[in-house]
Amino acid sequence: MNLKTWIPTLDESLARAAREALFEIARSLPAPGDEHTIASLGNGEAGFALFHAYLAESGLLNSQRAEQHRELMLAHLQAAVSKLGDLGGRFDLFSGFMGISWAANHLHSLNWLDDIDDLCDVSDRAALDVLNEQGDEMLCELVSGLSGIGLYGLARRHRPLGAEIVQRARRALEVTAVCADGRRTWFHAPERMSAISVNSHPEGCFNLGLSHGVPGALVFLSRAGASELAAEATEWLLLQRRNFRNGSRFGYTFTDDPMREPDGARLAWCYGDLSVSVALLSTARHAGRLDWEAEAIDLALNAAKRPMESSGVVDAGFCHGAIGNAHIFMKLHAATGEPTLLEAAHRWLGEGLKMRVPGQGRAGFMAYCPLLPNEPERALWQPSASLIDGTCGIGLMLIGMLALMQPAWDEVFMLDIPAKVQ
């Protein structure tokens, strides 16, 4: 994989604030092997390794400091491997062993890491075993389901087992698809859902988020060559458009009618219009469907008009925060050339940087973490170093805003939108 150069577009004021936050994040991340950290990609050592690798290669540091961050990359990966036993057998992309192997494979593909065969070959076999044993009973989702395992397989497609993982994940999605509105899609049956999700949808639900639902399956299937199933499910997804109170067109989840949640979804990577626009644009370009591409761009332009007050955004992180939105709008602008999307990226970056309070949390950032059902009372705002909602992810996004290289790490979040075919 070669990183394509892209051009940072920040004005001097935004660039200065972004650079200051980035270097404070670099100083504040946990040390490799910290007793309070875990191994995972989404919330732990493997994510920290990605950050240090990208910072080392960003061109933002002198050679001595860059070498220090390369050493930190290696140390965090070694710490992730040493903590594999603490994952409790979890295999998924963001919380399990597969994410650690994905990070190692990604860094190897960029020529930033040497031999990875021992780690990744074991993960390839384990991923295939999981699919063979559980695949036909798994949810379609990216974070902990079939689309996530399939995405790992796509990254390892150059190896025989990687190609087999892709085909097995594709077959499992074909088996688990249901018919709704005359088209195939995926339904989250209650017996397959988490206890938290069952509390809100005891009869099961359709899920419209890129993180946990149908959009992630679309992206994977379009890349895996399952064009007929991807097309049906895309048409089903487009039938779920509504006009919600907060200005969004797509909701979160529903059992029989999306308007049962009339407020609509927040603006974020995980759910809502940004989530769907990215998945739809990626799927459209793989399929060569100009009509879907037009729908995706219209959805993104509508999302760009959403004011902060109705967005549901309260913190800065990747998954559902202001700088996460800035990053996605920047990627959508790079993929489409639409100036409105670049303006939205700058606006959201500014909103996110204003949330930083030096001396508070980690590098001035706090993550909003609402209480889960039956969870003991605790503070709702927490310092977080994670890739998903904390400073590791914020730092990676800021590198992308400042450096002359494509932030290719976000392919694990399905944000690597194909170039438009001329």
Short mmCIF file of C-alpha atoms in Angstrom, two decimals:
data_model
loop_
_atom_site.label_atom_id
_atom_site.label_comp_id
_atom_site.label_asym_id
_atom_site.label_seq_id
_atom_site.Cartn_x
_atom_site.Cartn_y
_atom_site.Cartn_z
CA MET A 1 0.00 0.00 0.00
CA ASN A 2 1.29 3.43 -0.91
CA LEU A 3 0.07 6.50 0.92
CA LYS A 4 -1.17 9.11 -1.54
CA THR A 5 -0.25 12.66 -0.70
CA TRP A 6 -3.08 14.95 0.19
CA ILE A 7 -2.94 18.65 0.92
CA PRO A 8 -3.75 20.09 4.37
CA THR A 9 -6.12 23.02 4.05
CA LEU A 10 -6.13 24.62 7.50
CA ASP A 11 -5.67 28.33 7.96
CA GLU A 12 -2.88 29.52 10.25
CA SER A 13 -5.06 29.83 13.36
CA LEU A 14 -6.62 26.36 13.07
CA ALA A 15 -3.26 24.78 12.18
CA ARG A 16 -1.61 26.35 15.22
CA ALA A 17 -4.33 25.11 17.59
CA ALA A 18 -4.31 21.64 15.99
CA ARG A 19 -0.52 21.37 16.26
CA GLU A 20 -0.53 22.42 19.90
CA ALA A 21 -3.20 19.85 20.76
CA LEU A 22 -1.42 17.12 18.79
CA PHE A 23 1.91 17.50 20.57
CA GLU A 24 0.20 17.60 23.95
CA ILE A 25 -1.62 14.37 23.04
CA ALA A 26 1.72 12.78 22.11
CA ARG A 27 3.07 13.65 25.55
CA SER A 28 -0.02 12.46 27.41
CA LEU A 29 -0.70 8.99 25.97
CA PRO A 30 -0.03 6.04 28.29
CA ALA A 31 3.42 4.48 28.22
CA PRO A 32 3.79 1.05 26.58
CA GLY A 33 2.71 -1.69 28.95
CA ASP A 34 1.01 0.67 31.41
CA GLU A 35 -0.80 -1.46 33.98
CA HIS A 36 -4.09 0.37 33.32
CA THR A 37 -4.15 -0.18 29.54
CA ILE A 38 -5.56 -3.10 27.56
CA ALA A 39 -4.37 -4.74 24.36
CA SER A 40 -7.09 -3.77 21.91
CA LEU A 41 -7.15 -1.59 18.81
CA GLY A 42 -10.19 0.43 19.78
CA ASN A 43 -9.25 1.24 23.34
CA GLY A 44 -5.68 0.20 23.98
CA GLU A 45 -2.11 -0.57 23.00
CA ALA A 46 -2.67 -1.43 19.33
CA GLY A 47 -4.38 1.92 18.76
CA PHE A 48 -1.52 3.75 20.48
CA ALA A 49 0.91 1.97 18.15
CA LEU A 50 -0.96 3.37 15.14
CA PHE A 51 -0.74 6.89 16.54
CA HIS A 52 3.00 6.77 17.15
CA ALA A 53 3.64 5.23 13.72
CA TYR A 54 1.73 7.93 11.87
CA LEU A 55 3.30 10.70 13.92
CA ALA A 56 6.79 9.29 13.27
CA GLU A 57 6.17 9.27 9.49
CA SER A 58 4.21 12.52 9.31
CA GLY A 59 7.08 14.89 8.56
CA LEU A 60 5.99 17.02 11.53
CA LEU A 61 8.99 15.98 13.68
CA ASN A 62 12.75 16.14 13.44
CA SER A 63 14.57 12.87 12.80
CA GLN A 64 15.46 12.22 16.45
CA ARG A 65 11.90 12.64 17.69
CA ALA A 66 10.54 10.63 14.77
CA GLU A 67 12.81 7.72 15.74
CA GLN A 68 11.56 7.91 19.33
CA HIS A 69 7.99 7.50 18.11
CA ARG A 70 8.96 4.54 15.91
CA GLU A 71 10.35 2.90 19.03
CA LEU A 72 7.10 3.67 20.87
CA MET A 73 5.14 2.07 18.02
CA LEU A 74 7.09 -1.16 18.43
CA ALA A 75 6.84 -1.08 22.21
CA HIS A 76 3.06 -0.60 22.14
CA LEU A 77 2.61 -3.47 19.68
CA GLN A 78 4.76 -5.72 21.84
CA ALA A 79 2.69 -4.70 24.86
CA ALA A 80 -0.52 -5.50 22.95
CA VAL A 81 0.74 -8.99 22.13
CA SER A 82 1.85 -9.56 25.72
CA LYS A 83 -1.65 -8.63 26.93
CA LEU A 84 -3.55 -10.86 24.49
CA GLY A 85 -4.50 -13.19 27.33
CA ASP A 86 -6.42 -10.36 29.00
CA LEU A 87 -8.92 -10.15 26.13
CA GLY A 88 -10.88 -13.14 27.39
CA GLY A 89 -10.93 -14.83 24.00
CA ARG A 90 -12.54 -11.88 22.22
CA PHE A 91 -11.85 -12.05 18.50
CA ASP A 92 -13.51 -8.93 17.09
CA LEU A 93 -11.87 -6.05 15.28
CA PHE A 94 -12.07 -3.28 17.85
CA SER A 95 -11.94 -5.16 21.17
CA GLY A 96 -10.31 -8.48 20.29
CA PHE A 97 -7.19 -10.13 18.88
CA MET A 98 -8.16 -9.49 15.27
CA GLY A 99 -7.73 -5.74 15.71
CA ILE A 100 -4.19 -6.17 17.00
CA SER A 101 -3.32 -8.27 13.96
CA TRP A 102 -5.05 -5.76 11.68
CA ALA A 103 -2.86 -2.97 13.10
CA ALA A 104 0.31 -5.02 12.63
CA ASN A 105 -0.68 -5.93 9.06
CA HIS A 106 -1.52 -2.30 8.28
CA LEU A 107 1.82 -1.01 9.52
CA HIS A 108 3.62 -3.79 7.65
CA SER A 109 1.80 -2.87 4.43
CA LEU A 110 3.19 0.65 4.77
CA ASN A 111 6.72 -0.72 5.27
CA TRP A 112 6.78 0.67 8.81
CA LEU A 113 6.97 -2.75 10.47
CA ASP A 114 8.95 -5.85 9.59
CA ASP A 115 8.00 -9.49 10.13
CA ILE A 116 4.39 -10.03 11.24
CA ASP A 117 3.74 -13.55 9.95
CA ASP A 118 3.70 -15.32 13.32
CA LEU A 119 1.06 -13.00 14.75
CA CYS A 120 -1.11 -12.59 11.67
CA ASP A 121 -1.02 -16.21 10.51
CA VAL A 122 -2.37 -17.30 13.90
CA SER A 123 -5.11 -14.66 13.69
CA ASP A 124 -6.00 -15.72 10.13
CA ARG A 125 -6.59 -19.30 11.27
CA ALA A 126 -8.53 -18.17 14.34
CA ALA A 127 -10.73 -15.83 12.28
CA LEU A 128 -11.57 -18.62 9.86
CA ASP A 129 -12.36 -20.95 12.78
CA VAL A 130 -14.73 -18.35 14.25
CA LEU A 131 -16.51 -17.97 10.93
CA ASN A 132 -16.83 -21.71 10.42
CA GLU A 133 -18.16 -22.26 13.94
CA GLN A 134 -20.30 -19.15 14.48
CA GLY A 135 -20.56 -17.25 11.20
CA ASP A 136 -24.12 -18.24 10.32
CA GLU A 137 -25.31 -16.98 13.73
CA MET A 138 -23.45 -13.66 13.84
CA LEU A 139 -24.71 -10.13 13.30
CA CYS A 140 -23.80 -8.29 10.11
CA GLU A 141 -21.97 -5.44 11.88
CA LEU A 142 -18.47 -3.99 11.60
CA VAL A 143 -17.53 -3.55 15.26
CA SER A 144 -17.99 -7.14 16.43
CA GLY A 145 -19.62 -9.04 13.59
CA LEU A 146 -19.29 -10.41 10.08
CA SER A 147 -18.39 -7.16 8.33
CA GLY A 148 -15.52 -6.58 10.75
CA ILE A 149 -14.10 -10.06 10.22
CA GLY A 150 -14.59 -9.60 6.50
CA LEU A 151 -12.73 -6.29 6.58
CA TYR A 152 -9.85 -8.02 8.34
CA GLY A 153 -9.91 -10.65 5.60
CA LEU A 154 -9.76 -7.95 2.92
CA ALA A 155 -6.62 -6.54 4.56
CA ARG A 156 -5.10 -10.05 4.50
CA ARG A 157 -6.40 -10.97 1.05
CA HIS A 158 -2.85 -11.32 -0.27
CA ARG A 159 -2.55 -14.46 1.89
CA PRO A 160 -4.50 -17.67 1.12
CA LEU A 161 -6.35 -17.70 4.44
CA GLY A 162 -7.21 -14.02 4.08
CA ALA A 163 -8.98 -14.67 0.79
CA GLU A 164 -10.79 -17.58 2.41
CA ILE A 165 -11.92 -15.34 5.30
CA VAL A 166 -13.43 -12.91 2.78
CA GLN A 167 -15.35 -15.65 1.00
CA ARG A 168 -16.60 -17.21 4.24
CA ALA A 169 -17.76 -13.86 5.65
CA ARG A 170 -19.51 -13.13 2.36
CA ARG A 171 -21.32 -16.49 2.46
CA ALA A 172 -22.37 -15.93 6.08
CA LEU A 173 -23.89 -12.55 5.16
CA GLU A 174 -25.79 -14.22 2.34
CA VAL A 175 -27.10 -16.87 4.74
CA THR A 176 -28.12 -14.40 7.46
CA ALA A 177 -29.88 -11.92 5.15
CA VAL A 178 -33.65 -11.55 5.50
CA CYS A 179 -36.26 -10.12 3.13
CA ALA A 180 -37.85 -6.77 4.05
CA ASP A 181 -39.62 -4.31 1.75
CA GLY A 182 -39.01 -6.79 -1.04
CA ARG A 183 -35.22 -6.65 -0.69
CA ARG A 184 -32.55 -8.49 1.26
CA THR A 185 -31.07 -6.86 4.32
CA TRP A 186 -30.14 -7.85 7.90
CA PHE A 187 -32.21 -7.95 11.07
CA HIS A 188 -30.75 -8.08 14.57
CA ALA A 189 -32.63 -10.92 16.24
CA PRO A 190 -32.88 -10.48 20.03
CA GLU A 191 -31.06 -13.74 20.79
CA ARG A 192 -28.00 -12.38 18.95
CA MET A 193 -28.04 -8.90 20.48
CA SER A 194 -26.26 -7.59 23.57
CA ALA A 195 -28.23 -7.31 26.81
CA ILE A 196 -28.16 -3.51 26.52
CA SER A 197 -29.62 -3.58 22.99
CA VAL A 198 -32.30 -6.10 23.96
CA ASN A 199 -33.46 -3.75 26.72
CA SER A 200 -34.39 -1.13 24.14
CA HIS A 201 -35.51 -3.54 21.38
CA PRO A 202 -36.79 -6.76 22.98
CA GLU A 203 -38.25 -7.88 19.64
CA GLY A 204 -35.03 -7.19 17.73
CA CYS A 205 -34.33 -4.40 15.25
CA PHE A 206 -32.91 -3.20 11.97
CA ASN A 207 -29.72 -1.20 12.58
CA LEU A 208 -28.78 1.75 10.34
CA GLY A 209 -25.31 2.60 11.72
CA LEU A 210 -21.98 2.07 9.99
CA SER A 211 -20.61 0.78 13.29
CA HIS A 212 -23.22 -1.85 14.11
CA GLY A 213 -25.57 -2.16 11.16
CA VAL A 214 -26.41 -2.54 7.51
CA PRO A 215 -24.11 0.21 6.07
CA GLY A 216 -21.01 -1.69 7.17
CA ALA A 217 -22.25 -4.83 5.44
CA LEU A 218 -22.79 -2.85 2.23
CA VAL A 219 -19.22 -1.59 2.19
CA PHE A 220 -17.72 -5.00 2.86
CA LEU A 221 -19.89 -6.81 0.31
CA SER A 222 -19.20 -4.25 -2.41
CA ARG A 223 -15.47 -4.79 -1.89
CA ALA A 224 -15.86 -8.56 -1.71
CA GLY A 225 -17.57 -8.75 -5.10
CA ALA A 226 -21.07 -9.61 -3.82
CA SER A 227 -22.63 -6.99 -6.06
CA GLU A 228 -26.17 -8.42 -6.25
CA LEU A 229 -26.65 -8.66 -2.48
CA ALA A 230 -24.98 -5.28 -1.92
CA ALA A 231 -27.32 -3.70 -4.48
CA GLU A 232 -30.47 -5.12 -2.88
CA ALA A 233 -29.41 -4.03 0.59
CA THR A 234 -28.46 -0.56 -0.66
CA GLU A 235 -31.91 -0.11 -2.17
CA TRP A 236 -33.44 -1.28 1.12
CA LEU A 237 -31.34 1.24 3.04
CA LEU A 238 -32.43 4.09 0.78
CA LEU A 239 -36.07 3.19 1.50
CA GLN A 240 -35.46 4.02 5.17
CA ARG A 241 -34.95 7.76 4.51
CA ARG A 242 -37.23 10.05 6.47
CA ASN A 243 -37.34 13.71 7.51
CA PHE A 244 -36.54 13.75 11.20
CA ARG A 245 -37.03 16.60 13.65
CA ASN A 246 -33.32 17.37 14.02
CA GLY A 247 -32.75 17.62 10.27
CA SER A 248 -31.36 14.13 9.77
CA ARG A 249 -32.66 11.71 7.18
CA PHE A 250 -31.59 8.45 8.79
CA GLY A 251 -32.27 7.20 12.30
CA TYR A 252 -30.54 4.72 14.58
CA THR A 253 -32.54 1.51 14.84
CA PHE A 254 -36.14 0.41 14.39
CA THR A 255 -38.31 -2.69 14.51
CA ASP A 256 -41.18 -1.76 12.18
CA ASP A 257 -41.00 1.98 11.39
CA PRO A 258 -37.99 4.35 11.49
CA MET A 259 -40.28 7.17 12.67
CA ARG A 260 -40.82 5.40 16.00
CA GLU A 261 -37.72 7.46 16.97
CA PRO A 262 -38.85 10.78 15.43
CA ASP A 263 -35.97 12.91 16.72
CA GLY A 264 -33.51 11.28 14.30
CA ALA A 265 -29.83 10.42 14.73
CA ARG A 266 -26.92 12.58 15.79
CA LEU A 267 -24.21 13.56 13.33
CA ALA A 268 -21.41 11.01 13.70
CA TRP A 269 -19.37 8.17 12.25
CA CYS A 270 -21.22 5.49 14.20
CA TYR A 271 -24.81 6.43 13.24
CA GLY A 272 -26.69 8.98 11.19
CA ASP A 273 -26.31 10.80 7.90
CA LEU A 274 -22.50 11.05 7.84
CA SER A 275 -22.33 7.32 8.57
CA VAL A 276 -24.71 6.45 5.74
CA SER A 277 -23.25 8.93 3.23
CA VAL A 278 -19.76 7.43 3.54
CA ALA A 279 -21.05 3.87 3.17
CA LEU A 280 -23.30 4.80 0.26
CA LEU A 281 -20.56 6.69 -1.60
CA SER A 282 -18.08 3.86 -1.14
CA THR A 283 -20.63 1.26 -2.28
CA ALA A 284 -21.67 3.42 -5.24
CA ARG A 285 -18.13 3.73 -6.53
CA HIS A 286 -17.40 0.03 -6.20
CA ALA A 287 -20.62 -0.68 -8.10
CA GLY A 288 -20.29 2.15 -10.63
CA ARG A 289 -23.73 3.49 -9.65
CA LEU A 290 -23.93 7.22 -10.35
CA ASP A 291 -27.47 7.41 -8.92
CA TRP A 292 -26.29 6.13 -5.52
CA GLU A 293 -23.31 8.47 -5.66
CA ALA A 294 -25.64 11.43 -6.20
CA GLU A 295 -27.72 10.30 -3.21
CA ALA A 296 -24.59 10.00 -1.07
CA ILE A 297 -23.32 13.47 -1.96
CA ASP A 298 -26.74 15.03 -1.39
CA LEU A 299 -26.88 13.36 2.02
CA ALA A 300 -23.41 14.66 2.90
CA LEU A 301 -24.28 18.19 1.77
CA ASN A 302 -27.42 18.11 3.90
CA ALA A 303 -25.35 16.91 6.86
CA ALA A 304 -22.95 19.80 6.31
CA LYS A 305 -25.82 22.22 6.98
CA ARG A 306 -26.62 20.74 10.38
CA PRO A 307 -25.89 23.28 13.14
CA MET A 308 -24.04 22.28 16.29
CA GLU A 309 -27.22 22.78 18.34
CA SER A 310 -29.14 19.98 16.62
CA SER A 311 -26.20 17.66 15.90
CA GLY A 312 -26.14 15.77 19.20
CA VAL A 313 -22.36 16.34 19.42
CA VAL A 314 -21.00 17.08 22.89
CA ASP A 315 -17.33 15.96 22.82
CA ALA A 316 -14.46 15.79 20.35
CA GLY A 317 -13.54 12.15 19.70
CA PHE A 318 -13.66 10.03 16.55
CA CYS A 319 -16.79 7.91 16.99
CA HIS A 320 -19.37 10.62 17.65
CA GLY A 321 -17.45 13.82 18.31
CA ALA A 322 -16.71 17.13 16.64
CA ILE A 323 -13.21 16.32 15.37
CA GLY A 324 -14.53 12.96 14.17
CA ASN A 325 -17.06 14.86 12.06
CA ALA A 326 -14.30 17.17 10.78
CA HIS A 327 -12.26 14.17 9.67
CA ILE A 328 -15.19 12.56 7.84
CA PHE A 329 -16.15 15.80 6.09
CA MET A 330 -12.49 16.18 5.05
CA LYS A 331 -12.49 12.66 3.58
CA LEU A 332 -15.78 13.31 1.79
CA HIS A 333 -14.37 16.56 0.39
CA ALA A 334 -11.24 14.74 -0.83
CA ALA A 335 -13.46 12.15 -2.52
CA THR A 336 -15.89 14.59 -4.15
CA GLY A 337 -14.25 18.02 -4.39
CA GLU A 338 -17.35 19.65 -2.90
CA PRO A 339 -16.27 22.94 -1.25
CA THR A 340 -19.21 22.87 1.17
CA LEU A 341 -17.80 19.70 2.71
CA LEU A 342 -14.41 21.33 3.23
CA GLU A 343 -16.09 24.28 4.94
CA ALA A 344 -17.94 21.85 7.21
CA ALA A 345 -14.66 20.08 8.03
CA HIS A 346 -13.04 23.34 9.12
CA ARG A 347 -16.10 24.37 11.12
CA TRP A 348 -16.25 21.08 13.00
CA LEU A 349 -12.51 21.07 13.66
CA GLY A 350 -12.86 24.50 15.20
CA GLU A 351 -15.75 23.30 17.38
CA GLY A 352 -13.71 20.32 18.55
CA LEU A 353 -10.61 22.35 19.38
CA LYS A 354 -12.76 24.77 21.38
CA MET A 355 -13.74 21.82 23.59
CA ARG A 356 -10.13 21.46 24.71
CA VAL A 357 -9.45 22.85 28.19
CA PRO A 358 -5.70 22.72 28.99
CA GLY A 359 -5.03 20.97 32.29
CA GLN A 360 -8.24 18.94 32.12
CA GLY A 361 -8.59 15.24 31.25
CA ARG A 362 -6.03 14.01 28.74
CA ALA A 363 -4.34 16.80 26.78
CA GLY A 364 -7.31 19.00 27.64
CA PHE A 365 -9.98 16.64 26.24
CA MET A 366 -12.74 14.76 28.08
CA ALA A 367 -15.07 12.11 26.65
CA TYR A 368 -18.77 12.00 27.47
CA CYS A 369 -19.58 8.49 28.72
CA PRO A 370 -23.26 8.10 29.70
CA LEU A 371 -24.19 5.49 32.25
CA LEU A 372 -25.14 2.06 30.94
CA PRO A 373 -28.17 0.24 32.37
CA ASN A 374 -27.47 -1.07 35.89
CA GLU A 375 -24.07 0.62 35.98
CA PRO A 376 -23.04 2.16 39.34
CA GLU A 377 -23.04 5.94 39.62
CA ARG A 378 -19.90 7.62 38.28
CA ALA A 379 -18.84 10.83 36.56
CA LEU A 380 -20.33 11.17 33.07
CA TRP A 381 -17.22 12.91 31.71
CA GLN A 382 -14.08 10.79 31.65
CA PRO A 383 -10.49 11.20 30.44
CA SER A 384 -9.99 8.75 27.58
CA ALA A 385 -6.86 7.86 25.62
CA SER A 386 -8.65 5.50 23.21
CA LEU A 387 -8.72 5.44 19.44
CA ILE A 388 -12.51 5.27 19.32
CA ASP A 389 -13.51 8.17 21.56
CA GLY A 390 -10.35 9.58 23.13
CA THR A 391 -7.09 11.36 22.47
CA CYS A 392 -5.40 8.64 20.42
CA GLY A 393 -8.12 8.99 17.77
CA ILE A 394 -8.11 12.78 18.05
CA GLY A 395 -4.34 12.78 17.57
CA LEU A 396 -4.50 10.59 14.47
CA MET A 397 -7.13 12.87 12.97
CA LEU A 398 -5.05 15.96 13.72
CA ILE A 399 -2.05 14.39 11.99
CA GLY A 400 -4.30 13.95 8.95
CA MET A 401 -5.22 17.64 9.09
CA LEU A 402 -1.59 18.76 9.30
CA ALA A 403 0.56 16.29 7.36
CA LEU A 404 1.15 15.65 3.65
CA MET A 405 -0.05 12.07 3.71
CA GLN A 406 -3.34 10.25 3.46
CA PRO A 407 -4.68 9.03 6.84
CA ALA A 408 -4.98 5.43 5.65
CA TRP A 409 -5.51 4.11 9.20
CA ASP A 410 -9.20 4.99 8.85
CA GLU A 411 -9.80 2.08 6.47
CA VAL A 412 -10.55 0.07 9.61
CA PHE A 413 -13.51 2.45 10.06
CA MET A 414 -14.47 2.00 6.36
CA LEU A 415 -13.55 5.59 5.47
CA ASP A 416 -11.20 4.75 2.58
CA ILE A 417 -13.59 5.91 -0.13
CA PRO A 418 -12.52 4.81 -3.64
CA ALA A 419 -11.53 7.48 -6.11
CA LYS A 420 -14.13 8.44 -8.69
CA VAL A 421 -13.75 6.58 -11.96
CA GLN A 422 -13.17 9.09 -14.75
#
